[in-house]
Amino acid sequence: METLNYLLQGFAVALTFENLMFAALGALLGTLVGALPGLGPANGVAILIPLAFSLGLSAQASLILLTAVYAGAMYGGRISSILLNIPGDEPAMMTCLDGHPMALKGKAAESLAISAMASFIGSFIATIGLVILAPWLARFALKFGPAEYFALFTLAFATLGGITGKNQFKTIIAACIGLMIATVGVDLSTGNQRYTYDILELYEGIDFIIAIVGLFAISELLFFIEKHQGNGLKKVTLNKLKLSLKDIVNILPTSLRGSILGFFAGVLPGAGASLGSFISYTLEKKVARDKSQFGKGDPRGIAAPEAGNNASANGALVPMLTLGVPGSGTTAVLLAMLVSLNIQPGPMLFTQNADLVWGVIAALFIGNLILLLMNIPMVGVFVKLLSVPPKYLMPIVTLIASVGIFAISGSALDLFFMIGFGIMGYVLRKLDIPLVPIILGMLLGPEMEKSLRHALTLSDGNWSVLWSSSLSVSIWALALLGLVLPYLIGPILRRRMANSSADTTQVHTKAQTHAKTQSANINTESEITES
């Protein structure tokens, strides 16, 4: 009952005119970002953080805007997957398997509508799960002491690579880089300067917002310059939507199964939306009586991964809000936003900032409804965006990022730091070293150091305090499992995902060849008739 009262208070916050406008704006911008191949939700949120600061938005408005961008980007990723067979981001890869073949059959509009409804169901159910699970987990986390928190932060780094991650060793390297950057500044415990080189701007450390924009937005610009993509993607035409009530009812069980699986995949730190979409698609293929149409344009093959990856996105908010540990790359960026606003995520967030957290949860319900109503009638607008040359889009993105960073501090040095992080991000991406662990290291590093020092102070320097309680031992065991598990089942999952993609590519090639043959036959018959 108490949770319901808090949720009603959250709706009172989210339904104000200002917050409704920011939810709608975030949903629109997020869908536009998600529709562009390669950008993804993490980049979209990173680019818009400086804009939120420069506009002087409140903490509530900023978080509502950016979570709406997050949700919108998860929706938008399906557009290029279905129409162009190019995933907007990694979780949307599974949507290509049946989405694009369905579009090749002349049912692109139906495919997009099914994916929008499945995304809505996945997000809606996951938000209900967030309402139920988050307060309980926050109350449980109140039992944590400094030793347990140190173990929890270690767990976050151990599971960061995820089960489907390519190289756990490179993930650890990236996390270490982030932890090293986090030590820059004045040590609050001793007052000693660390790696400041007498530069006044470094006394307070390096702002993670600058690092985020540089690592994500500027490195993306450098990749664009390298590829010289001067032209937009091919223009795609949509058929008239013909979707019956029976078609909607048929995907409901699929969407429900995918939503539940995706939510729990998102709650697990390091699992992420990619795993949520994959296991949802795999389960649906297992339980389906007729498997012959999977990979050839089966609506269930669209609904399952879309429900799974959108549910995972909302599920990843649970550990971020309750424990201060992000469940995905995008929630790591959102965590940086909260910390920058002097709001510390964790168990006390639900008591000290109840209006904020419940307002955001209520805004998720509203934002999902806005996204559903927006995505079906406005899909033609999002499709036209795909034909805009990137040479016009990328400078706009860079301008927004640069103006936003300068507006935050008014320091030209911050712009040089941003460019430096952009170059570093470009080099690390060329080496296949992930960027999210760097951000996480910068975010969690100070709190991790504080917890370690506090625990050692209470135990008079006895290191055994770090594993003295049954709770901390359990967390250490999970951390060890998180390090080992990617090596045990990660290769199997990646191999299955690669096999699914290869099989679908063959289906796509055959379908495109068949379509070209039919087109050639029609042209030949037309020429004979004219003769």
Coordinates of C-alpha atoms in Angstrom, one line a residue:
M1 CA 0.0 0.0 0.0
E2 CA 2.9 2.3 0.8
T3 CA 4.4 1.7 -2.6
L4 CA 1.1 2.5 -4.3
N5 CA 0.9 5.9 -2.4
Y6 CA 4.5 6.7 -3.4
L7 CA 3.6 5.8 -7.1
L8 CA 0.6 8.1 -7.0
Q9 CA 2.8 10.9 -5.7
G10 CA 5.1 10.2 -8.5
F11 CA 2.3 10.6 -11.1
A12 CA 1.5 13.9 -9.5
V13 CA 5.1 15.0 -10.3
A14 CA 5.3 13.4 -13.8
L15 CA 1.9 14.8 -14.9
T16 CA 2.9 18.4 -14.5
F17 CA 3.0 20.3 -17.8
E18 CA 6.7 20.8 -17.8
N19 CA 7.6 17.2 -17.1
L20 CA 5.1 15.9 -19.6
M21 CA 6.8 18.1 -22.3
F22 CA 10.2 16.8 -21.4
A23 CA 9.0 13.2 -21.5
A24 CA 7.5 13.8 -24.9
L25 CA 10.6 15.6 -26.1
G26 CA 12.9 12.9 -24.8
A27 CA 10.8 10.2 -26.4
L28 CA 11.0 11.9 -29.8
L29 CA 14.7 12.6 -29.6
G30 CA 15.4 9.1 -28.3
T31 CA 13.5 7.5 -31.2
L32 CA 15.4 9.7 -33.7
V33 CA 18.8 8.7 -32.2
G34 CA 17.8 5.0 -32.0
A35 CA 16.8 5.0 -35.7
L36 CA 20.3 6.1 -36.8
P37 CA 22.5 3.0 -37.1
G38 CA 25.5 3.0 -34.7
L39 CA 24.5 5.7 -32.3
G40 CA 22.5 3.8 -29.8
P41 CA 21.0 4.8 -26.4
A42 CA 24.3 5.4 -24.6
N43 CA 25.5 7.9 -27.2
G44 CA 22.1 9.6 -27.3
V45 CA 22.0 10.1 -23.6
A46 CA 25.6 11.2 -23.5
I47 CA 25.1 13.8 -26.2
L48 CA 22.0 15.3 -24.5
I49 CA 23.4 15.5 -20.9
P50 CA 25.3 18.8 -21.6
L51 CA 22.1 20.2 -23.1
A52 CA 20.1 19.4 -19.9
F53 CA 22.8 21.2 -17.9
S54 CA 23.1 24.2 -20.1
L55 CA 19.3 24.7 -20.1
G56 CA 19.4 24.7 -16.3
L57 CA 16.8 21.9 -15.9
S58 CA 15.9 20.7 -12.4
A59 CA 17.0 17.2 -11.3
Q60 CA 13.6 15.8 -11.9
A61 CA 13.2 17.3 -15.4
S62 CA 16.7 16.3 -16.4
L63 CA 16.3 12.7 -15.3
I64 CA 12.8 12.4 -16.9
L65 CA 14.2 13.8 -20.2
L66 CA 17.1 11.4 -20.3
T67 CA 15.2 8.3 -19.2
A68 CA 12.7 9.1 -22.0
V69 CA 15.6 9.4 -24.4
Y70 CA 16.8 6.0 -23.2
A71 CA 13.4 4.4 -23.7
G72 CA 12.9 6.1 -27.1
A73 CA 16.3 4.9 -28.3
M74 CA 15.4 1.3 -27.5
Y75 CA 12.2 1.8 -29.5
G76 CA 14.0 3.5 -32.4
G77 CA 16.6 0.8 -32.8
R78 CA 14.1 -1.4 -34.5
I79 CA 13.5 1.0 -37.5
S80 CA 16.8 0.5 -39.3
S81 CA 16.9 -3.2 -38.2
I82 CA 13.6 -3.9 -40.0
L83 CA 13.9 -1.6 -43.0
L84 CA 17.6 -1.8 -43.7
N85 CA 18.7 -5.0 -41.9
I86 CA 21.2 -2.7 -40.0
P87 CA 20.7 -2.8 -36.2
G88 CA 20.4 0.6 -34.6
D89 CA 22.3 -0.9 -31.7
E90 CA 23.5 -4.3 -30.5
P91 CA 20.2 -5.4 -28.7
A92 CA 18.3 -4.7 -32.0
M93 CA 20.4 -7.3 -33.8
M94 CA 17.9 -10.1 -33.1
T95 CA 15.1 -8.0 -34.5
C96 CA 16.8 -8.2 -37.9
L97 CA 16.2 -12.0 -38.0
D98 CA 12.5 -11.8 -38.8
G99 CA 11.9 -8.0 -39.1
H100 CA 13.8 -7.5 -42.4
P101 CA 12.4 -10.7 -44.1
M102 CA 8.9 -9.5 -43.2
A103 CA 9.7 -6.1 -44.7
L104 CA 10.9 -7.8 -47.9
K105 CA 7.5 -9.4 -48.2
G106 CA 5.9 -6.0 -48.4
K107 CA 4.8 -5.9 -44.8
A108 CA 7.2 -3.3 -43.4
A109 CA 4.5 -1.2 -41.8
E110 CA 3.0 -4.3 -40.0
S111 CA 6.5 -5.3 -38.9
L112 CA 7.2 -1.8 -37.4
A113 CA 3.7 -1.8 -35.7
I114 CA 4.2 -5.2 -34.1
S115 CA 7.7 -4.2 -32.8
A116 CA 6.3 -1.0 -31.4
M117 CA 3.5 -2.8 -29.5
A118 CA 5.9 -5.5 -28.2
S119 CA 8.3 -2.8 -27.1
F120 CA 5.4 -1.1 -25.2
I121 CA 4.4 -4.3 -23.5
G122 CA 8.1 -5.1 -22.5
S123 CA 8.7 -1.6 -21.1
F124 CA 5.3 -1.5 -19.3
I125 CA 5.8 -4.9 -17.6
A126 CA 9.4 -4.1 -16.7
T127 CA 8.3 -0.8 -15.1
I128 CA 5.8 -2.7 -13.0
G129 CA 8.6 -5.0 -12.0
L130 CA 10.7 -1.9 -11.1
V131 CA 7.9 -0.7 -8.9
I132 CA 7.7 -4.0 -7.0
L133 CA 11.3 -5.0 -6.8
A134 CA 13.2 -1.7 -6.4
P135 CA 11.8 -0.7 -2.9
W136 CA 12.3 -4.2 -1.6
L137 CA 15.9 -4.3 -2.9
A138 CA 16.5 -0.8 -1.4
R139 CA 15.4 -2.0 2.0
F140 CA 17.6 -5.0 1.8
A141 CA 20.6 -2.8 0.8
L142 CA 20.2 -0.9 4.1
K143 CA 21.9 -3.9 5.7
F144 CA 25.1 -3.1 3.7
G145 CA 28.1 -1.8 5.6
P146 CA 31.3 -0.4 4.0
A147 CA 32.8 -3.9 3.5
E148 CA 29.7 -5.1 1.7
Y149 CA 29.6 -2.0 -0.5
F150 CA 33.3 -2.5 -1.4
A151 CA 32.4 -6.1 -2.4
L152 CA 29.4 -4.8 -4.4
F153 CA 31.5 -2.3 -6.3
T154 CA 33.9 -5.2 -7.1
L155 CA 30.9 -7.2 -8.3
A156 CA 29.9 -4.4 -10.7
F157 CA 33.3 -4.4 -12.3
A158 CA 33.5 -8.2 -12.4
T159 CA 30.2 -8.5 -14.3
L160 CA 30.7 -5.4 -16.5
G161 CA 31.8 -7.4 -19.5
G162 CA 28.6 -9.3 -19.6
I163 CA 28.0 -12.9 -20.6
T164 CA 28.1 -11.9 -24.3
G165 CA 31.2 -9.8 -23.9
K166 CA 34.0 -10.5 -26.3
N167 CA 37.1 -10.1 -24.1
Q168 CA 36.8 -9.9 -20.3
F169 CA 40.5 -9.0 -20.0
K170 CA 40.0 -5.8 -22.1
T171 CA 37.0 -4.9 -19.9
I172 CA 39.2 -5.1 -16.8
I173 CA 41.9 -2.9 -18.5
A174 CA 39.2 -0.3 -19.3
A175 CA 37.9 -0.4 -15.7
C176 CA 41.5 0.1 -14.4
I177 CA 41.9 3.2 -16.7
G178 CA 38.6 4.6 -15.2
L179 CA 39.8 4.0 -11.6
M180 CA 43.1 5.6 -12.4
I181 CA 41.4 8.7 -13.8
A182 CA 39.2 8.8 -10.7
T183 CA 42.2 9.3 -8.4
V184 CA 43.0 12.7 -10.1
G185 CA 42.4 15.6 -7.7
V186 CA 42.8 16.4 -4.0
D187 CA 42.5 13.4 -1.7
L188 CA 39.6 14.3 0.7
S189 CA 41.0 12.1 3.5
T190 CA 44.6 13.4 3.6
G191 CA 44.4 16.7 1.6
N192 CA 47.2 15.6 -0.6
Q193 CA 47.2 16.4 -4.3
R194 CA 47.2 13.5 -6.7
Y195 CA 48.2 13.9 -10.4
T196 CA 47.1 17.5 -10.5
Y197 CA 50.5 18.9 -11.7
D198 CA 49.6 22.2 -10.1
I199 CA 46.8 22.7 -12.6
L200 CA 44.0 24.5 -10.6
E201 CA 41.2 22.9 -12.8
L202 CA 42.4 19.4 -11.8
Y203 CA 42.1 20.0 -8.0
E204 CA 38.4 18.8 -8.1
G205 CA 39.2 15.9 -10.4
I206 CA 38.0 15.3 -13.9
D207 CA 34.3 15.8 -14.6
F208 CA 32.7 12.6 -15.8
I209 CA 30.3 14.5 -18.0
I210 CA 33.3 15.8 -20.1
A211 CA 34.7 12.3 -20.2
I212 CA 31.3 10.8 -21.3
V213 CA 30.8 13.3 -24.1
G214 CA 34.3 13.0 -25.3
L215 CA 34.5 9.2 -25.2
F216 CA 31.1 8.7 -26.8
A217 CA 30.1 11.7 -29.0
I218 CA 33.6 12.9 -30.2
S219 CA 35.0 9.4 -30.8
E220 CA 31.8 8.7 -32.9
L221 CA 32.6 11.8 -35.0
L222 CA 36.2 10.6 -35.5
F223 CA 34.9 7.3 -36.7
F224 CA 32.6 9.0 -39.1
I225 CA 35.4 11.1 -40.5
E226 CA 37.5 7.9 -41.0
K227 CA 34.7 6.2 -42.9
H228 CA 33.8 9.2 -45.1
Q229 CA 30.1 8.4 -45.1
G230 CA 29.0 11.3 -47.2
N231 CA 25.6 9.9 -48.3
G232 CA 22.6 8.9 -46.4
L233 CA 21.1 5.4 -46.4
K234 CA 18.8 4.3 -49.2
K235 CA 15.3 5.6 -49.1
V236 CA 12.7 3.1 -48.0
T237 CA 9.1 3.2 -48.9
L238 CA 6.4 1.9 -46.5
N239 CA 3.2 0.1 -47.4
K240 CA -0.2 1.0 -45.9
L241 CA -0.6 -0.5 -42.5
K242 CA -2.9 -3.5 -42.5
L243 CA -2.9 -5.0 -39.0
S244 CA -5.9 -6.9 -37.6
L245 CA -6.9 -7.5 -34.0
K246 CA -6.1 -11.2 -34.4
D247 CA -2.5 -10.3 -35.3
I248 CA -2.2 -8.3 -32.1
V249 CA -3.7 -11.0 -29.9
N250 CA -1.3 -13.6 -31.5
I251 CA 1.8 -11.7 -30.3
L252 CA 0.6 -11.1 -26.7
P253 CA 1.8 -14.4 -25.2
T254 CA 5.1 -14.0 -27.0
S255 CA 5.5 -10.4 -25.7
L256 CA 4.7 -11.4 -22.1
R257 CA 7.2 -14.2 -22.1
G258 CA 9.9 -12.0 -23.6
S259 CA 9.1 -9.2 -21.1
I260 CA 9.5 -11.4 -18.0
L261 CA 12.8 -12.9 -19.3
G262 CA 14.1 -9.5 -20.4
F263 CA 13.4 -7.9 -17.1
F264 CA 15.3 -10.4 -15.1
A265 CA 18.2 -10.2 -17.6
G266 CA 18.3 -6.5 -17.1
V267 CA 18.3 -6.7 -13.3
L268 CA 21.4 -8.8 -13.4
P269 CA 24.5 -6.5 -13.6
G270 CA 26.4 -7.0 -16.8
A271 CA 23.8 -9.1 -18.6
G272 CA 22.2 -6.3 -20.5
A273 CA 19.6 -5.9 -23.2
S274 CA 21.6 -8.0 -25.7
L275 CA 21.1 -11.1 -23.6
G276 CA 17.5 -10.2 -22.9
S277 CA 16.6 -10.0 -26.6
F278 CA 18.6 -13.2 -27.4
I279 CA 17.1 -15.4 -24.7
S280 CA 13.6 -14.1 -25.4
Y281 CA 14.0 -15.0 -29.1
T282 CA 15.5 -18.4 -28.3
L283 CA 12.7 -19.3 -25.8
E284 CA 10.0 -18.3 -28.3
K285 CA 11.6 -20.5 -31.0
K286 CA 11.7 -23.4 -28.5
V287 CA 8.1 -23.2 -27.3
A288 CA 6.6 -22.5 -30.8
R289 CA 4.7 -25.4 -32.3
D290 CA 5.4 -24.2 -35.9
K291 CA 9.1 -23.2 -36.1
S292 CA 9.2 -23.2 -39.9
Q293 CA 8.6 -19.5 -40.4
F294 CA 11.2 -18.2 -37.9
G295 CA 13.9 -16.3 -39.8
K296 CA 11.5 -15.8 -42.7
G297 CA 9.3 -13.0 -41.3
D298 CA 7.5 -14.6 -38.4
P299 CA 5.7 -11.9 -36.2
R300 CA 6.7 -13.8 -33.1
G301 CA 10.4 -13.4 -34.1
I302 CA 9.9 -9.7 -34.0
A303 CA 7.8 -9.4 -30.8
A304 CA 10.0 -11.6 -28.7
P305 CA 13.4 -9.8 -29.0
E306 CA 11.7 -6.3 -28.9
A307 CA 9.8 -7.1 -25.7
G308 CA 13.0 -8.7 -24.3
N309 CA 15.4 -5.8 -25.0
N310 CA 13.0 -3.0 -23.9
A311 CA 12.2 -4.9 -20.7
S312 CA 15.9 -5.3 -20.1
A313 CA 16.5 -1.6 -20.5
N314 CA 14.0 -0.8 -17.7
G315 CA 15.2 -3.7 -15.6
A316 CA 18.7 -2.2 -15.7
L317 CA 17.4 0.8 -13.7
V318 CA 16.7 -1.4 -10.7
P319 CA 20.4 -2.0 -9.6
M320 CA 21.2 1.6 -10.6
L321 CA 18.6 3.3 -8.4
T322 CA 18.7 0.9 -5.4
L323 CA 22.4 0.0 -5.2
G324 CA 24.1 2.7 -7.3
V325 CA 25.4 0.0 -9.6
P326 CA 24.5 0.4 -13.3
G327 CA 23.0 -2.7 -15.0
S328 CA 24.0 -1.5 -18.5
G329 CA 26.1 1.0 -20.4
T330 CA 23.3 3.6 -20.7
T331 CA 22.4 3.4 -17.0
A332 CA 26.1 4.0 -16.3
V333 CA 25.7 7.3 -18.2
L334 CA 22.5 8.1 -16.3
L335 CA 24.3 7.3 -13.0
A336 CA 26.9 10.0 -14.0
M337 CA 24.1 12.4 -14.5
L338 CA 22.7 11.8 -11.0
V339 CA 26.1 12.1 -9.4
S340 CA 26.7 15.4 -11.2
L341 CA 23.4 16.6 -9.7
N342 CA 24.8 15.7 -6.2
I343 CA 22.2 12.9 -5.9
Q344 CA 23.7 9.6 -4.8
P345 CA 21.8 6.5 -6.1
G346 CA 21.5 3.8 -3.5
P347 CA 19.1 2.6 -0.8
M348 CA 18.7 6.0 0.7
L349 CA 17.5 7.4 -2.6
F350 CA 14.0 6.1 -2.0
T351 CA 13.7 7.9 1.3
Q352 CA 15.8 11.1 0.8
N353 CA 14.7 11.8 -2.8
A354 CA 11.3 9.9 -3.0
D355 CA 9.7 12.6 -5.2
L356 CA 12.5 12.3 -7.7
V357 CA 12.7 8.5 -8.0
W358 CA 9.0 7.9 -8.0
G359 CA 8.4 10.8 -10.4
V360 CA 10.9 9.2 -12.8
I361 CA 9.2 5.8 -12.4
A362 CA 5.8 7.3 -13.1
A363 CA 7.3 9.2 -16.1
L364 CA 8.4 5.8 -17.5
F365 CA 4.8 4.7 -17.6
I366 CA 3.7 7.9 -19.3
G367 CA 6.7 7.9 -21.7
N368 CA 6.0 4.4 -22.8
L369 CA 2.4 5.4 -23.7
I370 CA 3.7 8.5 -25.6
L371 CA 6.2 6.3 -27.5
L372 CA 3.5 3.9 -28.6
L373 CA 1.2 6.7 -29.7
M374 CA 4.1 8.4 -31.4
N375 CA 5.8 5.5 -33.1
I376 CA 3.0 4.1 -35.1
P377 CA 1.6 7.2 -36.9
M378 CA 5.0 9.0 -37.1
V379 CA 7.1 6.1 -38.4
G380 CA 7.3 7.7 -41.8
V381 CA 9.1 10.7 -40.3
F382 CA 11.7 8.5 -38.6
V383 CA 12.2 6.6 -41.9
K384 CA 12.9 9.9 -43.8
L385 CA 15.7 10.6 -41.2
L386 CA 17.5 7.6 -42.6
S387 CA 17.9 9.3 -45.9
V388 CA 19.6 12.4 -44.4
P389 CA 23.4 12.4 -45.2
P390 CA 25.4 11.9 -42.0
K391 CA 27.7 14.8 -43.1
Y392 CA 24.9 17.1 -42.0
L393 CA 23.9 15.2 -38.9
M394 CA 27.3 14.7 -37.3
P395 CA 28.4 18.3 -37.2
I396 CA 25.1 19.2 -35.5
V397 CA 25.7 16.5 -32.9
T398 CA 29.2 17.8 -32.3
L399 CA 28.0 21.4 -32.0
I400 CA 25.4 20.4 -29.4
A401 CA 28.0 18.5 -27.4
S402 CA 30.6 21.3 -27.5
V403 CA 28.1 24.2 -26.6
G404 CA 26.7 22.1 -23.8
I405 CA 30.1 21.4 -22.3
F406 CA 31.2 25.0 -22.5
A407 CA 27.9 26.1 -21.0
I408 CA 28.4 23.9 -17.9
S409 CA 31.7 25.4 -16.7
G410 CA 32.5 28.3 -19.1
S411 CA 36.1 26.9 -19.3
A412 CA 37.9 26.5 -22.6
L413 CA 40.1 23.9 -20.9
D414 CA 37.1 21.6 -20.6
L415 CA 36.7 21.6 -24.3
F416 CA 40.3 20.5 -24.7
F417 CA 39.7 17.7 -22.2
M418 CA 36.6 16.7 -24.2
I419 CA 38.7 16.5 -27.4
G420 CA 41.4 14.6 -25.5
F421 CA 38.9 12.0 -24.3
G422 CA 37.4 11.8 -27.8
I423 CA 40.8 10.9 -29.2
M424 CA 41.4 8.4 -26.4
G425 CA 38.0 6.9 -27.0
Y426 CA 38.7 6.6 -30.7
V427 CA 42.0 4.8 -30.1
L428 CA 40.5 2.5 -27.5
R429 CA 37.6 1.5 -29.8
K430 CA 40.1 0.7 -32.5
L431 CA 41.7 -1.7 -30.0
D432 CA 38.3 -3.2 -29.2
I433 CA 38.6 -1.9 -25.6
P434 CA 35.1 -1.0 -24.3
L435 CA 34.4 2.6 -23.1
V436 CA 31.6 2.0 -20.5
P437 CA 34.0 0.5 -17.9
I438 CA 36.1 3.7 -18.0
I439 CA 33.0 5.7 -17.1
L440 CA 32.0 3.2 -14.4
G441 CA 35.6 3.4 -13.0
M442 CA 35.4 7.1 -12.8
L443 CA 32.0 7.0 -11.1
L444 CA 32.4 4.2 -8.6
G445 CA 36.1 4.8 -7.9
P446 CA 35.7 7.5 -5.3
E447 CA 32.9 5.6 -3.5
M448 CA 34.9 2.4 -3.7
E449 CA 38.0 4.0 -2.2
K450 CA 35.8 5.6 0.6
S451 CA 34.2 2.2 1.5
L452 CA 37.6 0.5 1.6
R453 CA 39.1 3.1 3.9
H454 CA 36.1 3.2 6.1
A455 CA 36.1 -0.6 6.5
L456 CA 39.8 -0.7 7.3
T457 CA 39.4 2.1 9.8
L458 CA 36.7 0.3 11.6
S459 CA 38.7 -2.9 11.7
D460 CA 42.1 -1.3 12.7
G461 CA 43.6 -2.2 9.3
N462 CA 42.5 -5.9 9.4
W463 CA 41.8 -6.8 5.7
S464 CA 39.8 -9.8 6.7
V465 CA 36.9 -7.4 7.4
L466 CA 36.2 -7.4 3.7
W467 CA 34.9 -11.0 3.8
S468 CA 33.9 -11.3 7.5
S469 CA 30.1 -11.4 7.0
S470 CA 28.0 -14.0 5.2
L471 CA 26.6 -11.2 3.0
S472 CA 30.0 -10.0 1.8
V473 CA 31.1 -13.6 1.2
S474 CA 28.0 -14.1 -1.0
I475 CA 28.8 -10.9 -3.0
W476 CA 32.4 -12.0 -3.5
A477 CA 31.2 -15.4 -4.7
L478 CA 28.9 -13.7 -7.2
A479 CA 31.8 -11.5 -8.4
L480 CA 34.0 -14.5 -8.9
L481 CA 31.2 -16.2 -10.8
G482 CA 30.8 -13.0 -12.9
L483 CA 34.4 -13.2 -13.9
V484 CA 34.3 -17.0 -14.8
L485 CA 30.9 -17.2 -16.4
P486 CA 31.8 -15.3 -19.6
Y487 CA 34.5 -17.8 -20.3
L488 CA 32.2 -20.8 -19.7
I489 CA 29.0 -20.0 -21.5
G490 CA 29.9 -16.7 -23.3
P491 CA 31.5 -18.5 -26.3
I492 CA 28.4 -20.8 -26.6
L493 CA 26.0 -17.8 -26.6
R494 CA 28.1 -15.8 -29.1
R495 CA 28.3 -18.8 -31.4
R496 CA 24.6 -19.3 -31.3
M497 CA 23.9 -15.7 -32.0
A498 CA 26.4 -15.7 -34.9
N499 CA 24.8 -18.9 -36.3
S500 CA 21.3 -17.3 -36.1
S501 CA 22.6 -14.2 -37.9
A502 CA 24.4 -16.3 -40.6
D503 CA 21.2 -18.4 -41.2
T504 CA 19.1 -15.2 -41.5
T505 CA 21.6 -13.6 -43.9
Q506 CA 21.2 -16.6 -46.2
V507 CA 17.4 -16.2 -46.0
H508 CA 17.7 -12.5 -46.8
T509 CA 20.0 -13.1 -49.8
K510 CA 17.6 -15.7 -51.2
A511 CA 14.6 -13.4 -50.7
Q512 CA 16.4 -10.4 -52.3
T513 CA 17.5 -12.6 -55.3
H514 CA 13.9 -13.8 -55.6
A515 CA 12.6 -10.2 -55.5
K516 CA 15.1 -9.1 -58.2
T517 CA 14.1 -12.1 -60.4
Q518 CA 10.5 -11.2 -60.1
S519 CA 11.2 -7.6 -60.9
A520 CA 13.2 -8.6 -64.0
N521 CA 10.4 -10.9 -65.2
I522 CA 7.9 -8.1 -64.8
N523 CA 10.2 -5.7 -66.8
T524 CA 10.6 -8.3 -69.5
E525 CA 6.9 -8.9 -69.8
S526 CA 6.3 -5.2 -70.0
E527 CA 8.8 -4.8 -72.9
I528 CA 7.2 -7.7 -74.8
T529 CA 3.7 -6.1 -74.3
E530 CA 5.0 -2.8 -75.6
S531 CA 6.5 -4.5 -78.7

